[in-house]
PDB file of C-alpha atoms and ligand atoms in Angstrom:
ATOM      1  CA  UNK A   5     -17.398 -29.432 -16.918  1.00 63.00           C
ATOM      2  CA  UNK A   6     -19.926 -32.398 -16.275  1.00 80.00           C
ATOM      3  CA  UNK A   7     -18.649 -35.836 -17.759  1.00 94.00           C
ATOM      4  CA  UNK A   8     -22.251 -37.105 -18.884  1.00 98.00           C
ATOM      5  CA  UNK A   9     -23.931 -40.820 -19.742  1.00 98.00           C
ATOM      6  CA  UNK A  10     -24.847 -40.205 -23.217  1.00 98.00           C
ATOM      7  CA  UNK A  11     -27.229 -42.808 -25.236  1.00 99.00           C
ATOM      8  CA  UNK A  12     -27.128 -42.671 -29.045  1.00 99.00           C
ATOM      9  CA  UNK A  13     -29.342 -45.315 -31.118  1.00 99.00           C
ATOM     10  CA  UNK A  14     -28.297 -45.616 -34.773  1.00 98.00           C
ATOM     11  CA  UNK A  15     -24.734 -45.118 -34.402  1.00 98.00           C
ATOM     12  CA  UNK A  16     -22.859 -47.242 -37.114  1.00 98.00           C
ATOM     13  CA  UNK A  17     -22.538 -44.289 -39.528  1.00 98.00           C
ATOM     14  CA  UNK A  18     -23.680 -40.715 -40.294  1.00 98.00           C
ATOM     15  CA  UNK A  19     -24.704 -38.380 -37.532  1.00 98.00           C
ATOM     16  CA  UNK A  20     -24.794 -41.030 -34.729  1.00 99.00           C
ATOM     17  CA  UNK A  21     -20.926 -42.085 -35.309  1.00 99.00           C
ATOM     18  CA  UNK A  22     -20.301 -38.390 -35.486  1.00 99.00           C
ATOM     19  CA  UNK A  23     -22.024 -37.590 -32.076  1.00 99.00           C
ATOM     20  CA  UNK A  24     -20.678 -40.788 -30.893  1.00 99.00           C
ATOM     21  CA  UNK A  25     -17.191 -39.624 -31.768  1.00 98.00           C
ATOM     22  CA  UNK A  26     -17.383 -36.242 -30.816  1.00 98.00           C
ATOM     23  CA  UNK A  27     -19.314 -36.937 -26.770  1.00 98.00           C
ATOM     24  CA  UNK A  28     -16.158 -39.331 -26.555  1.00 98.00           C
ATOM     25  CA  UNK A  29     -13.878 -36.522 -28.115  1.00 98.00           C
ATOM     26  CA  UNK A  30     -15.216 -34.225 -25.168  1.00 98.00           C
ATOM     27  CA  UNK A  31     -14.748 -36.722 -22.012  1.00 98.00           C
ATOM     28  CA  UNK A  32     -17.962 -38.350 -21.856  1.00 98.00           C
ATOM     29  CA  UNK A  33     -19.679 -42.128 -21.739  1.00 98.00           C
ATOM     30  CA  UNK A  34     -21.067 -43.078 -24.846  1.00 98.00           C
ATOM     31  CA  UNK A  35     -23.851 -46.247 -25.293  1.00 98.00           C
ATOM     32  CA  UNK A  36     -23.747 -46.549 -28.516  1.00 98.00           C
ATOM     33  CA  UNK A  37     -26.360 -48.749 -30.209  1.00 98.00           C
ATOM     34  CA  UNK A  38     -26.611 -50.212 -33.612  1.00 98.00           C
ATOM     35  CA  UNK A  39     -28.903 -52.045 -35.984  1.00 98.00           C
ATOM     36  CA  UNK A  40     -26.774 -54.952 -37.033  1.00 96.00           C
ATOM     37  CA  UNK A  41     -22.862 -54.092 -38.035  1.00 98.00           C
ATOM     38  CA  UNK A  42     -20.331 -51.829 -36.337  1.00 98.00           C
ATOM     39  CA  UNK A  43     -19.256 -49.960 -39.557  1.00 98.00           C
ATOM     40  CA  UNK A  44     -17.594 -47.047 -38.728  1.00 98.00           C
ATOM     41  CA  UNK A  45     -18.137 -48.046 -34.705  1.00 98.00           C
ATOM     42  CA  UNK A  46     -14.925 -50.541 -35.779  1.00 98.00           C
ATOM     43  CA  UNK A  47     -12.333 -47.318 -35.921  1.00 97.00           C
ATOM     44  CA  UNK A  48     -13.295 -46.218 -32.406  1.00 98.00           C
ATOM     45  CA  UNK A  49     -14.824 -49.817 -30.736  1.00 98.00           C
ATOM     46  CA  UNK A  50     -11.644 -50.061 -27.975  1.00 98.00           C
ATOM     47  CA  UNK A  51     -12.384 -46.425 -26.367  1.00 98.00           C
ATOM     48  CA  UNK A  52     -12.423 -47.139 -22.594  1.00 98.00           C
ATOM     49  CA  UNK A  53     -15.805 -44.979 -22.152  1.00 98.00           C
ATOM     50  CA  UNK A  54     -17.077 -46.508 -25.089  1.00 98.00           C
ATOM     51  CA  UNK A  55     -20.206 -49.431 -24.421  1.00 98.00           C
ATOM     52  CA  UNK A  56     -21.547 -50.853 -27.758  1.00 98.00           C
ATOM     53  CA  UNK A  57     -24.611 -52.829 -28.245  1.00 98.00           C
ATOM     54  CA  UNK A  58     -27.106 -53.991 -30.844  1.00 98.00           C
ATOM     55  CA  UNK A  59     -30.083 -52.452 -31.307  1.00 98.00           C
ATOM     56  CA  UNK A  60     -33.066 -52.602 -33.896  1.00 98.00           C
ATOM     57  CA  UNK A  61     -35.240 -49.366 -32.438  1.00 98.00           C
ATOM     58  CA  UNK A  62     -37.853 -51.648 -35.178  1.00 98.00           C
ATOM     59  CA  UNK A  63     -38.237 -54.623 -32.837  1.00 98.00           C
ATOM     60  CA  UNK A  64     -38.915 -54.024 -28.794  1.00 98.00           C
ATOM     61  CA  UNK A  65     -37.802 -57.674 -27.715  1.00 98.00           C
ATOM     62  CA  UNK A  66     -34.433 -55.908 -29.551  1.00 98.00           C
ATOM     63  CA  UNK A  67     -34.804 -52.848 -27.559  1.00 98.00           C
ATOM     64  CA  UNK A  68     -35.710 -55.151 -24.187  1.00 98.00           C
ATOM     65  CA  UNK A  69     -32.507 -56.770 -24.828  1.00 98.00           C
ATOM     66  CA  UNK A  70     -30.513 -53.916 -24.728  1.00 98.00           C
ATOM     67  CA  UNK A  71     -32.608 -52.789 -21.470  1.00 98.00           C
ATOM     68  CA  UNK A  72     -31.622 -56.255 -20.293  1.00 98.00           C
ATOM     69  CA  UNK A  73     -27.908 -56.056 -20.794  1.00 98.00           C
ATOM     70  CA  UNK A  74     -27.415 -51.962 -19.423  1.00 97.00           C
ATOM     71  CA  UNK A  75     -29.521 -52.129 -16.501  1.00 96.00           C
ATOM     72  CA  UNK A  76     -26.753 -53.486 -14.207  1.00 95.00           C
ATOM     73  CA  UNK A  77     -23.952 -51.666 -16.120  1.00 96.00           C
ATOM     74  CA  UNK A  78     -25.269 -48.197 -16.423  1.00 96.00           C
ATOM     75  CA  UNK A  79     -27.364 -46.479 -13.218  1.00 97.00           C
ATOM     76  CA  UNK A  80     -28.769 -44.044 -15.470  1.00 98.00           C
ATOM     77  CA  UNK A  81     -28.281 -41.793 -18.857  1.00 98.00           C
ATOM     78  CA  UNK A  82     -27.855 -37.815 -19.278  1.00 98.00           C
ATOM     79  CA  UNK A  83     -28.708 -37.315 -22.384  1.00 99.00           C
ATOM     80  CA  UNK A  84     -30.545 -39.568 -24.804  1.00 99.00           C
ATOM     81  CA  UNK A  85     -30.594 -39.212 -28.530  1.00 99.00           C
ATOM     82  CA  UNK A  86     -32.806 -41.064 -30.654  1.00 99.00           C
ATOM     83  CA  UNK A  87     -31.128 -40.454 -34.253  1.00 99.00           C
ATOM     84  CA  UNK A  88     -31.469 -43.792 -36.041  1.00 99.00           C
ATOM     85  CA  UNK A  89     -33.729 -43.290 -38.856  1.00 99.00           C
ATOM     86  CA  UNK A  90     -34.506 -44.676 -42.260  1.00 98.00           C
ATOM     87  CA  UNK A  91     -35.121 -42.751 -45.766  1.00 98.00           C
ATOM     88  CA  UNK A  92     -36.807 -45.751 -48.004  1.00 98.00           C
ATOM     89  CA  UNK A  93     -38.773 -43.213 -50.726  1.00 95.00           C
ATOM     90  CA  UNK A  94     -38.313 -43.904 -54.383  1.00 94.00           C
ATOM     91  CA  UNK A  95     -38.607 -39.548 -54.795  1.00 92.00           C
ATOM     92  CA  UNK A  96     -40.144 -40.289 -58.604  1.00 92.00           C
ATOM     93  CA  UNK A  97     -43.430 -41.982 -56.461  1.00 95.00           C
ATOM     94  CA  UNK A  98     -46.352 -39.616 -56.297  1.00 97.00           C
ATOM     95  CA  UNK A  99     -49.552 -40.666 -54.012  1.00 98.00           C
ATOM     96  CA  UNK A 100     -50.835 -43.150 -57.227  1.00 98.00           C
ATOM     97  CA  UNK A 101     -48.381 -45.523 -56.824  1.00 96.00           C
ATOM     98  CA  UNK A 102     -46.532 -44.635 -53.419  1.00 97.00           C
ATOM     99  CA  UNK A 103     -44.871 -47.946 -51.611  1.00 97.00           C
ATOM    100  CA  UNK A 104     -47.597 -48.693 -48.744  1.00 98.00           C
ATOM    101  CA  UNK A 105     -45.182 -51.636 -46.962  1.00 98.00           C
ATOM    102  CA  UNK A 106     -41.992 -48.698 -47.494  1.00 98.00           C
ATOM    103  CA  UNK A 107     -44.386 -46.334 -45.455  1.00 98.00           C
ATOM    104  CA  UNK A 108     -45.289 -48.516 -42.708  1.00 98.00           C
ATOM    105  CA  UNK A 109     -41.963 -49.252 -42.616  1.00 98.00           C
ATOM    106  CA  UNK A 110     -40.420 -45.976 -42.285  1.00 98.00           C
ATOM    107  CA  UNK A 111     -42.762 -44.821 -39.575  1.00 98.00           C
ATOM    108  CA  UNK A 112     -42.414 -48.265 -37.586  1.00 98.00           C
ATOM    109  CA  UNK A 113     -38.115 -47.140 -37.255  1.00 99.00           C
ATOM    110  CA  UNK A 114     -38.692 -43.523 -37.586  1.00 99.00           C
ATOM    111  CA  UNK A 115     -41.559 -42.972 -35.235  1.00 98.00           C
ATOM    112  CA  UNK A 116     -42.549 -45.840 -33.177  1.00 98.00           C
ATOM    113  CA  UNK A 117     -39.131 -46.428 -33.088  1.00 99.00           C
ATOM    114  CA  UNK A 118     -38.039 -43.753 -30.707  1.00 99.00           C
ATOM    115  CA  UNK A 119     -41.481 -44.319 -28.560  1.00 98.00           C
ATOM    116  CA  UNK A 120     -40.071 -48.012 -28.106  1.00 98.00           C
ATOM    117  CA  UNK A 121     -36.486 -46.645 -26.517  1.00 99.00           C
ATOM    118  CA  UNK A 122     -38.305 -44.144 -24.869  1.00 98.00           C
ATOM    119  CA  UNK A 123     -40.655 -46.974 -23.272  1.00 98.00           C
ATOM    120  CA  UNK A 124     -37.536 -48.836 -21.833  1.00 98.00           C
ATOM    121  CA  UNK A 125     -35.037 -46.044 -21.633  1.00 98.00           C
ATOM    122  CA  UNK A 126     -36.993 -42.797 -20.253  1.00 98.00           C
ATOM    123  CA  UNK A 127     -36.299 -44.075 -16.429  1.00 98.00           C
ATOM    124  CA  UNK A 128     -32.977 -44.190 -16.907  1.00 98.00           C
ATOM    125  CA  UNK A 129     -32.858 -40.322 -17.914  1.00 98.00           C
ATOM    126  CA  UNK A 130     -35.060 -39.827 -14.970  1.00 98.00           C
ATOM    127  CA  UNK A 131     -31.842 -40.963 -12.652  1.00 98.00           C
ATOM    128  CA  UNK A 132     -29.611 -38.635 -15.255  1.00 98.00           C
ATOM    129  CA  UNK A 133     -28.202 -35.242 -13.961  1.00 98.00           C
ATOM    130  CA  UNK A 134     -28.979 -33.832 -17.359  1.00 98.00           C
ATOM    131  CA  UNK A 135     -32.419 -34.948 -18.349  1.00 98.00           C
ATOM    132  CA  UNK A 136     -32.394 -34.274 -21.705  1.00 98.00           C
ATOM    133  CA  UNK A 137     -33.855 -36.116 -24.781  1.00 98.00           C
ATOM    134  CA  UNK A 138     -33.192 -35.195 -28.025  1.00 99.00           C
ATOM    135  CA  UNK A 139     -35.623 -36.342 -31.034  1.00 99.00           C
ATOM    136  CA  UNK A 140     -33.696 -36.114 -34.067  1.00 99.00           C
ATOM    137  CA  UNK A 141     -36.233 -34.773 -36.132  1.00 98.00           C
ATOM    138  CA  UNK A 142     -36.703 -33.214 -40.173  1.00 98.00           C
ATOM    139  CA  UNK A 143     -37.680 -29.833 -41.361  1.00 98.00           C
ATOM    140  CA  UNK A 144     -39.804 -32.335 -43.316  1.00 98.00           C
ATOM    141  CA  UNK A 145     -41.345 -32.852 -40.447  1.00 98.00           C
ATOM    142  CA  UNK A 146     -42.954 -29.346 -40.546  1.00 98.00           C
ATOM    143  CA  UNK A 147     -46.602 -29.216 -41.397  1.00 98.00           C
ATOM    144  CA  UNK A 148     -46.647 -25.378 -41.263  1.00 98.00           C
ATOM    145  CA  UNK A 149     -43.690 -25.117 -43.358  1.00 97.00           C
ATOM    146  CA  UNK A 150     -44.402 -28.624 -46.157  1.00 98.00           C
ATOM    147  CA  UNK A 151     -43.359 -27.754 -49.442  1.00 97.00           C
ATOM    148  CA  UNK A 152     -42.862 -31.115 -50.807  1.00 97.00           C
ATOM    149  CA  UNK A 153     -45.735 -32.794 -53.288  1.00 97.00           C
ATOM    150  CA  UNK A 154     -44.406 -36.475 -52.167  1.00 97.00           C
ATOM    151  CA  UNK A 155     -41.961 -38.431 -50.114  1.00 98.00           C
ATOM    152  CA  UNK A 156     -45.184 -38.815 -48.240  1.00 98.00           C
ATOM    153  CA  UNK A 157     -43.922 -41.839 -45.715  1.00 98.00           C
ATOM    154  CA  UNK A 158     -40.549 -39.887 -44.263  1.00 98.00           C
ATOM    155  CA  UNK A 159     -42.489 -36.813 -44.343  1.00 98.00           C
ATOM    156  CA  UNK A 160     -44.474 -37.899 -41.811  1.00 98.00           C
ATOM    157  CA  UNK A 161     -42.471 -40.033 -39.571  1.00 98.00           C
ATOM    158  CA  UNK A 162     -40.821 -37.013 -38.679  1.00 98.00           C
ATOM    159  CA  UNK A 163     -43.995 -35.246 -38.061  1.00 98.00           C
ATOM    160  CA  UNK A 164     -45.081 -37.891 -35.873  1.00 99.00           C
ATOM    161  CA  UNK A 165     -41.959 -37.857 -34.215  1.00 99.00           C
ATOM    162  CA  UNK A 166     -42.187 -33.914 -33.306  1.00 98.00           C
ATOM    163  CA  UNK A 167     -45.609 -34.992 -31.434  1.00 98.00           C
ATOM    164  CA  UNK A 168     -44.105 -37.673 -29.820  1.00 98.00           C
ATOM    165  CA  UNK A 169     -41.431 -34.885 -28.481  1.00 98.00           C
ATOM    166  CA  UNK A 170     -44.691 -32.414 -28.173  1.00 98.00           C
ATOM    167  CA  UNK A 171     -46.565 -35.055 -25.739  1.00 98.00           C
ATOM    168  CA  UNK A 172     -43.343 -36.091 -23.942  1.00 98.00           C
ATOM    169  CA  UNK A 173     -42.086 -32.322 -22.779  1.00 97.00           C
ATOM    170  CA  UNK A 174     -45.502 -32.329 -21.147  1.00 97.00           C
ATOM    171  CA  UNK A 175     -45.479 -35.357 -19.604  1.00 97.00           C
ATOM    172  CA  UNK A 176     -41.582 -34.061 -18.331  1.00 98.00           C
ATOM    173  CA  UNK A 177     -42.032 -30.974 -16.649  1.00 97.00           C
ATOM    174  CA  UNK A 178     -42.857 -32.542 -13.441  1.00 97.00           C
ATOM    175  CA  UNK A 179     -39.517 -34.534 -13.774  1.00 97.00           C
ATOM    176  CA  UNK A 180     -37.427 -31.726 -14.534  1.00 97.00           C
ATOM    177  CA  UNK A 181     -36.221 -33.562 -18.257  1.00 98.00           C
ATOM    178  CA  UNK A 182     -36.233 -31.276 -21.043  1.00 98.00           C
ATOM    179  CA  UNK A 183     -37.045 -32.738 -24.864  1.00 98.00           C
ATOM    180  CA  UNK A 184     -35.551 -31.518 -27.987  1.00 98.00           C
ATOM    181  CA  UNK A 185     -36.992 -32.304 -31.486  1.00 98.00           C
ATOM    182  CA  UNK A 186     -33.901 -31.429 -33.837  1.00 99.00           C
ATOM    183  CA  UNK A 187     -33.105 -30.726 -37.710  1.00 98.00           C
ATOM    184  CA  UNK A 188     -30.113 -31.860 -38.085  1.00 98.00           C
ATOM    185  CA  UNK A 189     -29.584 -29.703 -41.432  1.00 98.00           C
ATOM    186  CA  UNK A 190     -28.936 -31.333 -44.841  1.00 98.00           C
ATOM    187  CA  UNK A 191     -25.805 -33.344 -44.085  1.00 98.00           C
ATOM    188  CA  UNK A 192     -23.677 -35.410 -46.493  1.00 98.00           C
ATOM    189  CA  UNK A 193     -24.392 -38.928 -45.159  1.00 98.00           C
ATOM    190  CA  UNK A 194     -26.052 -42.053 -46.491  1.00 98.00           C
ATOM    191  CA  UNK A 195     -29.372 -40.392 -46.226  1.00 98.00           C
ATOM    192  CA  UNK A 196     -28.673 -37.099 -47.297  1.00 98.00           C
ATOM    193  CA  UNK A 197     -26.017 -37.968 -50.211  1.00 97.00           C
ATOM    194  CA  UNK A 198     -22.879 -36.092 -51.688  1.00 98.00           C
ATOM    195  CA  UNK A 199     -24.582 -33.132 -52.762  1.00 98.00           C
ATOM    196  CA  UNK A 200     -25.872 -31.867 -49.146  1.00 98.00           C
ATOM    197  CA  UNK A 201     -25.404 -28.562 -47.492  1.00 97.00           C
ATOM    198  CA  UNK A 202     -22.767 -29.549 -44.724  1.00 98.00           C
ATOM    199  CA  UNK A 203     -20.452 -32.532 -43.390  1.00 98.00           C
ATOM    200  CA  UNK A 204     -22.442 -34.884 -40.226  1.00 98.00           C
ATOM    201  CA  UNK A 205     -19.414 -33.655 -38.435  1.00 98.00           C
ATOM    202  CA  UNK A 206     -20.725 -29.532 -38.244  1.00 98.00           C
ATOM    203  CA  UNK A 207     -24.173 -31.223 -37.241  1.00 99.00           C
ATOM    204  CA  UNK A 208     -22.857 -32.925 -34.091  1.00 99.00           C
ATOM    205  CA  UNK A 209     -21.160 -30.189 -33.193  1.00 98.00           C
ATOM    206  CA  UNK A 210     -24.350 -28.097 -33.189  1.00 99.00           C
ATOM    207  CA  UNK A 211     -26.427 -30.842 -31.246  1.00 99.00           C
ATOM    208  CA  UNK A 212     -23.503 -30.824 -28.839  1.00 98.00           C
ATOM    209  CA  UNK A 213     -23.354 -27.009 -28.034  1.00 98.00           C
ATOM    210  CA  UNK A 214     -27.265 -27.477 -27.893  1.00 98.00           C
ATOM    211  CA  UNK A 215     -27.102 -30.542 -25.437  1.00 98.00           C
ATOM    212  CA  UNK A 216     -24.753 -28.691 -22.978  1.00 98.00           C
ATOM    213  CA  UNK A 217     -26.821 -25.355 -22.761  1.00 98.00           C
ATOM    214  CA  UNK A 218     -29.143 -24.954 -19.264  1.00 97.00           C
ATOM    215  CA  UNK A 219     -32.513 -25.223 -20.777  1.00 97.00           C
ATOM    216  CA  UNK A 220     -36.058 -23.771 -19.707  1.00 95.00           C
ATOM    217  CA  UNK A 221     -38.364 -26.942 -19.246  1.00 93.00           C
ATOM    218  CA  UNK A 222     -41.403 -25.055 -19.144  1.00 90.00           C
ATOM    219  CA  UNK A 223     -40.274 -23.524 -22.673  1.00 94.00           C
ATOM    220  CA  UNK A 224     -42.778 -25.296 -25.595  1.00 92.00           C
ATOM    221  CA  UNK A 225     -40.188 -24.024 -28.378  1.00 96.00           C
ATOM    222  CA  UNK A 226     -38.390 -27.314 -29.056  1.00 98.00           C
ATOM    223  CA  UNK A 227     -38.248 -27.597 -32.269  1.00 98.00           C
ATOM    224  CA  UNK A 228     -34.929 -26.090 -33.768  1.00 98.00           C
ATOM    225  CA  UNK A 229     -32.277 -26.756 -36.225  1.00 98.00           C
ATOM    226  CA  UNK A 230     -28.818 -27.646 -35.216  1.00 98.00           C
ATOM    227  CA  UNK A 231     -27.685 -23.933 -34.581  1.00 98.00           C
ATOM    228  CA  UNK A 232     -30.594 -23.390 -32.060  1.00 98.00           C
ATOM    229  CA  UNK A 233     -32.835 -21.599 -34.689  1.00 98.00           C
ATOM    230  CA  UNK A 234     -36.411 -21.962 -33.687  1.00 98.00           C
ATOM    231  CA  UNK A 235     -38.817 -24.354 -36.296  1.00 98.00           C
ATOM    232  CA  UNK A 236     -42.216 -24.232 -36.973  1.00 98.00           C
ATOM    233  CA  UNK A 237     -44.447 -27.715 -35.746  1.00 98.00           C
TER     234      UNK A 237
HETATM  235  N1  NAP B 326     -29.009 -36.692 -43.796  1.00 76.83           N
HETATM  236  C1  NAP B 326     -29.798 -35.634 -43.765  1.00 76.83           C
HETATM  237  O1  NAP B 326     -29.658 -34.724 -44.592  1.00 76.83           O
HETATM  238  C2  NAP B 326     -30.862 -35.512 -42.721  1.00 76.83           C
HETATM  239  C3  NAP B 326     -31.710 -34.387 -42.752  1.00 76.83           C
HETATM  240  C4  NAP B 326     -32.663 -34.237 -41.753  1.00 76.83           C
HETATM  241  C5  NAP B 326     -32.762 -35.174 -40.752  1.00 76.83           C
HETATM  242  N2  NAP B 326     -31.938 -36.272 -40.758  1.00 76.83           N
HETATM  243  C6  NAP B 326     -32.062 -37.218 -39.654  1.00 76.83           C
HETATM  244  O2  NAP B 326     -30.796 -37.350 -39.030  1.00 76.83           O
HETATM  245  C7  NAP B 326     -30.667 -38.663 -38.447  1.00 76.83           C
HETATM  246  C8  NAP B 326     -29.385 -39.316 -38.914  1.00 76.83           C
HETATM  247  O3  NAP B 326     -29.438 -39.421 -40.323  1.00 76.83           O
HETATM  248  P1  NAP B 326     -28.143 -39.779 -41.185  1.00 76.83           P
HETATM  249  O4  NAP B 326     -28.127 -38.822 -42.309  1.00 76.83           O
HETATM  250  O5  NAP B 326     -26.961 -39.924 -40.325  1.00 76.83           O
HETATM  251  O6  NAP B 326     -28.597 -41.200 -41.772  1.00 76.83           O
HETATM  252  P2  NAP B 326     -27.726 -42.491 -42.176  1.00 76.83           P
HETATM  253  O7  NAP B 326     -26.363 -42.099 -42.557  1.00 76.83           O
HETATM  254  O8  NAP B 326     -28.573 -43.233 -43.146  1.00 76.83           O
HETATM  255  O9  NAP B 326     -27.655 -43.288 -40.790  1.00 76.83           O
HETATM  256  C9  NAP B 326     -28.819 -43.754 -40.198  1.00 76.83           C
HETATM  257  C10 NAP B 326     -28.458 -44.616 -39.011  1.00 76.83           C
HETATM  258  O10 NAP B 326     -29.675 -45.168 -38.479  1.00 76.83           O
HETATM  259  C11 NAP B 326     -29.492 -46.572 -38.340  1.00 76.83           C
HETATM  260  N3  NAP B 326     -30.749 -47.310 -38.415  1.00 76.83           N
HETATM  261  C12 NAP B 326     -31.612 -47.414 -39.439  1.00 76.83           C
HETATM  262  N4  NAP B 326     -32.630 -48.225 -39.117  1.00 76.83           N
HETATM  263  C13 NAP B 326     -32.395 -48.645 -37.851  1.00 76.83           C
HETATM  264  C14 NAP B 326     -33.079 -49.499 -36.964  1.00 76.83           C
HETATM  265  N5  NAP B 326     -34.220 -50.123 -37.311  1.00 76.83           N
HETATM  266  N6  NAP B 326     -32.564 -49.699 -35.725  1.00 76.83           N
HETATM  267  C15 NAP B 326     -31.416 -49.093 -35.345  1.00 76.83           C
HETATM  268  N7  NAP B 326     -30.709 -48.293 -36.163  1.00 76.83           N
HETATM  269  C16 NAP B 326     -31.203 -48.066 -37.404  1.00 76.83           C
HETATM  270  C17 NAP B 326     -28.566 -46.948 -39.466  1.00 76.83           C
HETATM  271  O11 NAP B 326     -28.018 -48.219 -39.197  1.00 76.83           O
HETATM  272  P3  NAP B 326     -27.578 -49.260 -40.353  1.00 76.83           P
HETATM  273  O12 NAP B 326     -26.132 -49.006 -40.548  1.00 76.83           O
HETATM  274  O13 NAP B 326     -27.873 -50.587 -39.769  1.00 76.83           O
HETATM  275  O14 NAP B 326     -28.412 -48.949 -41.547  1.00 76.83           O
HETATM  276  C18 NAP B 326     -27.570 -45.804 -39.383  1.00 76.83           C
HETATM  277  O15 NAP B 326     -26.645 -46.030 -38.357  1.00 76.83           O
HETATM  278  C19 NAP B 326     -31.938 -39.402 -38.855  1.00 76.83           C
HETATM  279  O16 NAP B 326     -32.894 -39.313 -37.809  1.00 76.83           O
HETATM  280  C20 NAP B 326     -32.425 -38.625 -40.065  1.00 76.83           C
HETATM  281  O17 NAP B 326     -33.807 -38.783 -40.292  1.00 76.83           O
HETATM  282  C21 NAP B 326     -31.002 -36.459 -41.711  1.00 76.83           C
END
């Protein structure tokens, strides 16, 4: 098996510590990035194919930092993730009195967020063996599929997100890099609280049986939950 450069933004907790964990877990390089503190990143920092750095995927001199500081110690990256993501929605807010600064917000980490990583990071995955990207998306991102009557600003930053991952498999094919946009399922993490259908653990292990599979690049279907199941945009 390939040992693959794997890049994983938001990964101080949830799904990105348990990707983080498990690429490690399997023999691989992990660059994990994180907003601000280590958090669960402290249990694992000392792994020898471990490179940690800060990054806020809100602010691109952040993002150019991080640039700054791999580009001599990485030559390039197999497979990117962009997971970090916020979920800011007071739920009882319907469109009278929904938070307009929570909104901008949310789509500022959740969408433009990934498009600033992507804008530093995508030449890196060029150089990868790999070339894969993975967007992790929302089945709330689903406009054919929306059954929800609020929780208007997350809602759409991951349905801004799957056209990001729309326009960027186009723009790929020439390159040979294949994009993912990915529902994660409803996992028991900060964001998706106690009550949620399965452990961040079962999730990673899905996006990691997805990530090692030989993908068709000219194939538009790439939007899918964690088990490979196609979604609708
Ligand atoms: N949980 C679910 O049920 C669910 C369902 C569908 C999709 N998802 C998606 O799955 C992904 C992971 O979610 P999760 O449940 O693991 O969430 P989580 O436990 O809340 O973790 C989110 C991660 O993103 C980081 N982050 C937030 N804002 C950031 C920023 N500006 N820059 C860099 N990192 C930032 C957080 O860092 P801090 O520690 O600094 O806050 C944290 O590490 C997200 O894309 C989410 O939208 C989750």
């Amino acid at each position: 098996m390939s040992n693959y450069t794997v890049f994983i933004t938001g990964a101080s907790k949830g799904l990105g510590f348990s990707l983080t964990k498990l690429y490690l877990e399997k023999g691989h390089k992990v660059i994990a990035t994180y907003r601000k503190n280590l958090e669960k990143l402290e249990e694992i920092k000392n792994h020898p194919n471990l490179i940690l750095y800060t990054m806020d995927v809100s602010d691109e001199n952040s993002v150019k930092n991080a640039f700054d500081f791999l580009k001599d110690k990485i030559s390039h990256i197999d497979i990117l993730i962009n997971n970090a993501a916020v979920y800011l929605e007071d739920k009882t807010k319907t469109i009278e009195n929904v938070d307009i600064e929570e909104a901008i917000t949310t789509l500022n980490i959740n969408s433009i967020g990934p498009l600033r990583v992507l804008k530093y990071f995508y030449s890196f995955v060029e150089r990868g063996n790999k070339k894969l990207i993975i967007n992790v998306s929302s089945e709330a991102g689903s406009i054919s599929n929306c059954w929800r009557d609020r929780e208007y600003a997350y809602c759409m930053s991951k349905s801004a997100l799957n056209m990001l991952s729309a326009i960027l498999q186009n723009y790929s094919i020439p390159k040979g890099i294949k994009v993912l946009a990915i529902h994660p399922g409803w996992m028991r993490t900060d964001m998706g609280g106690p009550n949620a259908d399965i452990a961040p653990e079962e999730a990673a292990e899905g996006i990691y049986n997805l990530s090692m599979k030989d993908w068709d690049i000219s194939d538009k279907n790439i939007y899918m939950d964690y088990k490979g199941n196609l979604m609708t945009w």
